[in-house]
Amino acid sequence: MRMMFGPYTAWVASRLLARKGELGISYDKIVELTGVSKPAVHGALNGKQAIALEVYVLLCDALQVDAGDLLDQAEAALTTTPTPPSVFELAADYSDEPTDYERFEAEHDHDDPA
């Protein structure tokens, strides 16, 4: 049996749980629609345990979510790495005042080691 685990599990579970809330569907109704036990449904939606892919597909069907699209969204969300600002962007005051770096450069511009 193939399993989904790690950050994907938590991300997907949070979206499925939100969808459950949007639909106003109970755990018992999900159990009825999927044939998966209530503890397994609860475990899958809490995001703290691995989800069997077969269970994932059944949950997506019951919650009217496209399983492939949700995995694509998870992939995009979890692999997008924000670009950190440079040290100089962090130091910038964004006003008319020069940054510490600009003041340092201005003060030491005449320091030529030649």
Short mmCIF file of N, CA and C in Angstrom, two decimals, residues 8-97:
data_model
loop_
_atom_site.label_atom_id
_atom_site.label_comp_id
_atom_site.label_asym_id
_atom_site.label_seq_id
_atom_site.Cartn_x
_atom_site.Cartn_y
_atom_site.Cartn_z
N TYR A 8 3.40 16.82 3.10
CA TYR A 8 2.25 16.66 2.20
C TYR A 8 1.01 16.22 2.97
N THR A 9 1.20 15.32 3.91
CA THR A 9 0.07 14.83 4.70
C THR A 9 -0.60 15.97 5.44
N ALA A 10 0.17 16.77 6.12
CA ALA A 10 -0.40 17.88 6.90
C ALA A 10 -1.08 18.89 5.99
N TRP A 11 -0.44 19.21 4.86
CA TRP A 11 -1.01 20.21 3.94
C TRP A 11 -2.33 19.71 3.36
N VAL A 12 -2.31 18.49 2.83
CA VAL A 12 -3.50 17.91 2.22
C VAL A 12 -4.61 17.74 3.27
N ALA A 13 -4.26 17.25 4.44
CA ALA A 13 -5.25 17.04 5.49
C ALA A 13 -5.93 18.36 5.87
N SER A 14 -5.15 19.43 5.95
CA SER A 14 -5.75 20.72 6.32
C SER A 14 -6.75 21.18 5.27
N ARG A 15 -6.45 20.93 4.00
CA ARG A 15 -7.38 21.32 2.93
C ARG A 15 -8.63 20.43 2.92
N LEU A 16 -8.45 19.15 3.16
CA LEU A 16 -9.60 18.25 3.20
C LEU A 16 -10.49 18.56 4.40
N LEU A 17 -9.88 18.86 5.54
CA LEU A 17 -10.65 19.20 6.72
C LEU A 17 -11.43 20.50 6.50
N ALA A 18 -10.79 21.46 5.84
CA ALA A 18 -11.49 22.71 5.52
C ALA A 18 -12.66 22.45 4.59
N ARG A 19 -12.45 21.58 3.62
CA ARG A 19 -13.53 21.24 2.69
C ARG A 19 -14.68 20.55 3.42
N LYS A 20 -14.36 19.69 4.36
CA LYS A 20 -15.38 19.02 5.18
C LYS A 20 -16.24 20.08 5.87
N GLY A 21 -15.59 21.10 6.39
CA GLY A 21 -16.31 22.19 7.04
C GLY A 21 -17.18 22.97 6.07
N GLU A 22 -16.63 23.24 4.88
CA GLU A 22 -17.40 23.97 3.86
C GLU A 22 -18.68 23.22 3.48
N LEU A 23 -18.56 21.91 3.36
CA LEU A 23 -19.70 21.09 2.97
C LEU A 23 -20.64 20.80 4.13
N GLY A 24 -20.15 21.00 5.35
CA GLY A 24 -20.95 20.69 6.52
C GLY A 24 -21.24 19.20 6.66
N ILE A 25 -20.25 18.41 6.27
CA ILE A 25 -20.41 16.95 6.26
C ILE A 25 -19.81 16.36 7.54
N SER A 26 -20.45 15.37 8.10
CA SER A 26 -19.99 14.76 9.35
C SER A 26 -18.98 13.65 9.05
N TYR A 27 -18.25 13.27 10.10
CA TYR A 27 -17.35 12.13 9.97
C TYR A 27 -18.13 10.87 9.62
N ASP A 28 -19.29 10.73 10.24
CA ASP A 28 -20.11 9.54 9.96
C ASP A 28 -20.52 9.47 8.49
N LYS A 29 -20.84 10.61 7.90
CA LYS A 29 -21.23 10.63 6.49
C LYS A 29 -20.02 10.28 5.60
N ILE A 30 -18.84 10.76 5.96
CA ILE A 30 -17.63 10.42 5.20
C ILE A 30 -17.37 8.92 5.30
N VAL A 31 -17.54 8.37 6.48
CA VAL A 31 -17.38 6.91 6.67
C VAL A 31 -18.35 6.18 5.76
N GLU A 32 -19.59 6.62 5.72
CA GLU A 32 -20.60 5.99 4.88
C GLU A 32 -20.24 6.09 3.40
N LEU A 33 -19.75 7.25 2.97
CA LEU A 33 -19.42 7.46 1.55
C LEU A 33 -18.17 6.72 1.11
N THR A 34 -17.20 6.57 2.03
CA THR A 34 -15.91 6.00 1.66
C THR A 34 -15.75 4.53 1.99
N GLY A 35 -16.45 4.08 3.04
CA GLY A 35 -16.25 2.72 3.51
C GLY A 35 -15.00 2.59 4.36
N VAL A 36 -14.40 3.72 4.72
CA VAL A 36 -13.20 3.75 5.55
C VAL A 36 -13.65 3.93 7.00
N SER A 37 -12.96 3.28 7.93
CA SER A 37 -13.35 3.36 9.34
C SER A 37 -13.26 4.80 9.86
N LYS A 38 -14.06 5.09 10.87
CA LYS A 38 -14.07 6.43 11.44
C LYS A 38 -12.70 6.82 12.01
N PRO A 39 -12.01 5.91 12.74
CA PRO A 39 -10.67 6.28 13.22
C PRO A 39 -9.70 6.58 12.07
N ALA A 40 -9.81 5.84 10.97
CA ALA A 40 -8.92 6.09 9.83
C ALA A 40 -9.24 7.43 9.17
N VAL A 41 -10.53 7.75 9.07
CA VAL A 41 -10.93 9.05 8.49
C VAL A 41 -10.44 10.17 9.39
N HIS A 42 -10.68 10.05 10.68
CA HIS A 42 -10.24 11.08 11.62
C HIS A 42 -8.72 11.23 11.58
N GLY A 43 -8.02 10.12 11.57
CA GLY A 43 -6.56 10.15 11.52
C GLY A 43 -6.04 10.81 10.25
N ALA A 44 -6.69 10.53 9.13
CA ALA A 44 -6.26 11.11 7.86
C ALA A 44 -6.49 12.62 7.83
N LEU A 45 -7.58 13.07 8.43
CA LEU A 45 -7.92 14.48 8.39
C LEU A 45 -7.23 15.32 9.46
N ASN A 46 -6.60 14.65 10.44
CA ASN A 46 -5.91 15.44 11.46
C ASN A 46 -4.48 15.78 11.03
N GLY A 47 -3.99 15.14 9.96
CA GLY A 47 -2.69 15.49 9.40
C GLY A 47 -1.48 15.01 10.17
N LYS A 48 -1.69 14.18 11.17
CA LYS A 48 -0.57 13.74 12.00
C LYS A 48 -0.11 12.33 11.71
N GLN A 49 -0.75 11.69 10.74
CA GLN A 49 -0.32 10.34 10.38
C GLN A 49 -0.35 10.21 8.86
N ALA A 50 0.39 9.25 8.37
CA ALA A 50 0.43 9.00 6.93
C ALA A 50 -0.96 8.60 6.43
N ILE A 51 -1.23 8.96 5.17
CA ILE A 51 -2.51 8.62 4.57
C ILE A 51 -2.25 7.65 3.42
N ALA A 52 -2.92 6.51 3.45
CA ALA A 52 -2.84 5.58 2.32
C ALA A 52 -3.42 6.28 1.09
N LEU A 53 -2.76 6.15 -0.04
CA LEU A 53 -3.24 6.84 -1.24
C LEU A 53 -4.65 6.41 -1.62
N GLU A 54 -4.97 5.15 -1.37
CA GLU A 54 -6.32 4.68 -1.67
C GLU A 54 -7.35 5.41 -0.81
N VAL A 55 -7.03 5.64 0.45
CA VAL A 55 -7.90 6.37 1.37
C VAL A 55 -7.98 7.83 0.93
N TYR A 56 -6.86 8.39 0.53
CA TYR A 56 -6.82 9.78 0.05
C TYR A 56 -7.80 9.97 -1.11
N VAL A 57 -7.76 9.08 -2.08
CA VAL A 57 -8.66 9.19 -3.24
C VAL A 57 -10.12 9.07 -2.81
N LEU A 58 -10.41 8.15 -1.90
CA LEU A 58 -11.79 8.00 -1.41
C LEU A 58 -12.25 9.25 -0.67
N LEU A 59 -11.37 9.83 0.14
CA LEU A 59 -11.71 11.05 0.86
C LEU A 59 -11.97 12.21 -0.11
N CYS A 60 -11.11 12.32 -1.11
CA CYS A 60 -11.30 13.38 -2.10
C CYS A 60 -12.63 13.23 -2.82
N ASP A 61 -12.97 12.00 -3.19
CA ASP A 61 -14.26 11.77 -3.84
C ASP A 61 -15.41 12.16 -2.93
N ALA A 62 -15.36 11.75 -1.68
CA ALA A 62 -16.44 12.04 -0.73
C ALA A 62 -16.58 13.54 -0.49
N LEU A 63 -15.44 14.26 -0.54
CA LEU A 63 -15.45 15.69 -0.26
C LEU A 63 -15.49 16.53 -1.54
N GLN A 64 -15.70 15.86 -2.68
CA GLN A 64 -15.83 16.54 -3.97
C GLN A 64 -14.62 17.41 -4.29
N VAL A 65 -13.44 16.81 -4.12
CA VAL A 65 -12.18 17.48 -4.39
C VAL A 65 -11.44 16.66 -5.44
N ASP A 66 -10.84 17.32 -6.42
CA ASP A 66 -10.04 16.62 -7.42
C ASP A 66 -8.71 16.22 -6.78
N ALA A 67 -8.48 14.92 -6.64
CA ALA A 67 -7.29 14.41 -5.95
C ALA A 67 -6.00 14.87 -6.63
N GLY A 68 -5.97 14.86 -7.94
CA GLY A 68 -4.78 15.28 -8.67
C GLY A 68 -4.50 16.76 -8.50
N ASP A 69 -5.54 17.58 -8.61
CA ASP A 69 -5.37 19.03 -8.43
C ASP A 69 -4.86 19.36 -7.03
N LEU A 70 -5.40 18.66 -6.04
CA LEU A 70 -4.98 18.93 -4.67
C LEU A 70 -3.51 18.58 -4.47
N LEU A 71 -3.06 17.48 -5.06
CA LEU A 71 -1.64 17.13 -4.97
C LEU A 71 -0.77 18.14 -5.71
N ASP A 72 -1.25 18.63 -6.85
CA ASP A 72 -0.52 19.67 -7.58
C ASP A 72 -0.39 20.94 -6.74
N GLN A 73 -1.48 21.30 -6.07
CA GLN A 73 -1.44 22.48 -5.20
C GLN A 73 -0.48 22.28 -4.04
N ALA A 74 -0.48 21.09 -3.49
CA ALA A 74 0.45 20.78 -2.39
C ALA A 74 1.89 20.88 -2.86
N GLU A 75 2.15 20.32 -4.02
CA GLU A 75 3.50 20.37 -4.59
C GLU A 75 3.95 21.81 -4.78
N ALA A 76 3.08 22.63 -5.36
CA ALA A 76 3.42 24.03 -5.58
C ALA A 76 3.64 24.77 -4.27
N ALA A 77 2.78 24.53 -3.31
CA ALA A 77 2.88 25.23 -2.02
C ALA A 77 4.12 24.82 -1.24
N LEU A 78 4.48 23.54 -1.33
CA LEU A 78 5.57 23.04 -0.49
C LEU A 78 6.94 23.12 -1.16
N THR A 79 6.98 23.40 -2.44
CA THR A 79 8.28 23.50 -3.11
C THR A 79 8.64 24.92 -3.49
N THR A 80 7.73 25.87 -3.26
CA THR A 80 8.02 27.27 -3.55
C THR A 80 8.85 27.81 -2.40
N THR A 81 10.05 28.24 -2.72
CA THR A 81 10.94 28.79 -1.72
C THR A 81 10.99 30.30 -1.89
N PRO A 82 10.57 31.03 -0.90
CA PRO A 82 10.63 32.49 -1.04
C PRO A 82 12.07 32.96 -1.11
N THR A 83 12.31 33.98 -1.88
CA THR A 83 13.64 34.55 -1.99
C THR A 83 13.85 35.52 -0.84
N PRO A 84 14.83 35.23 -0.01
CA PRO A 84 15.04 36.13 1.13
C PRO A 84 15.61 37.47 0.66
N PRO A 85 15.31 38.53 1.36
CA PRO A 85 15.87 39.82 0.98
C PRO A 85 17.36 39.84 1.25
N SER A 86 18.06 40.68 0.52
CA SER A 86 19.50 40.78 0.75
C SER A 86 19.72 41.52 2.07
N VAL A 87 20.92 41.42 2.57
CA VAL A 87 21.28 42.10 3.81
C VAL A 87 21.07 43.60 3.66
N PHE A 88 21.39 44.12 2.49
CA PHE A 88 21.28 45.56 2.29
C PHE A 88 19.82 46.01 2.19
N GLU A 89 18.94 45.16 1.66
CA GLU A 89 17.52 45.48 1.65
C GLU A 89 16.97 45.50 3.07
N LEU A 90 17.44 44.58 3.90
CA LEU A 90 16.99 44.56 5.28
C LEU A 90 17.46 45.79 6.04
N ALA A 91 18.66 46.29 5.70
CA ALA A 91 19.23 47.43 6.40
C ALA A 91 18.67 48.75 5.90
N ALA A 92 18.07 48.75 4.73
CA ALA A 92 17.59 49.99 4.14
C ALA A 92 16.46 50.59 4.97
N ASP A 93 16.51 51.90 5.08
CA ASP A 93 15.50 52.63 5.83
C ASP A 93 14.33 53.01 4.93
N TYR A 94 14.53 52.99 3.64
CA TYR A 94 13.54 53.37 2.64
C TYR A 94 13.08 54.82 2.84
N SER A 95 13.95 55.62 3.39
CA SER A 95 13.68 57.05 3.50
C SER A 95 14.84 57.77 2.81
N ASP A 96 14.92 59.05 3.03
CA ASP A 96 16.00 59.83 2.41
C ASP A 96 17.32 59.63 3.13
N GLU A 97 17.27 59.03 4.31
CA GLU A 97 18.48 58.80 5.08
C GLU A 97 19.27 57.65 4.46
#
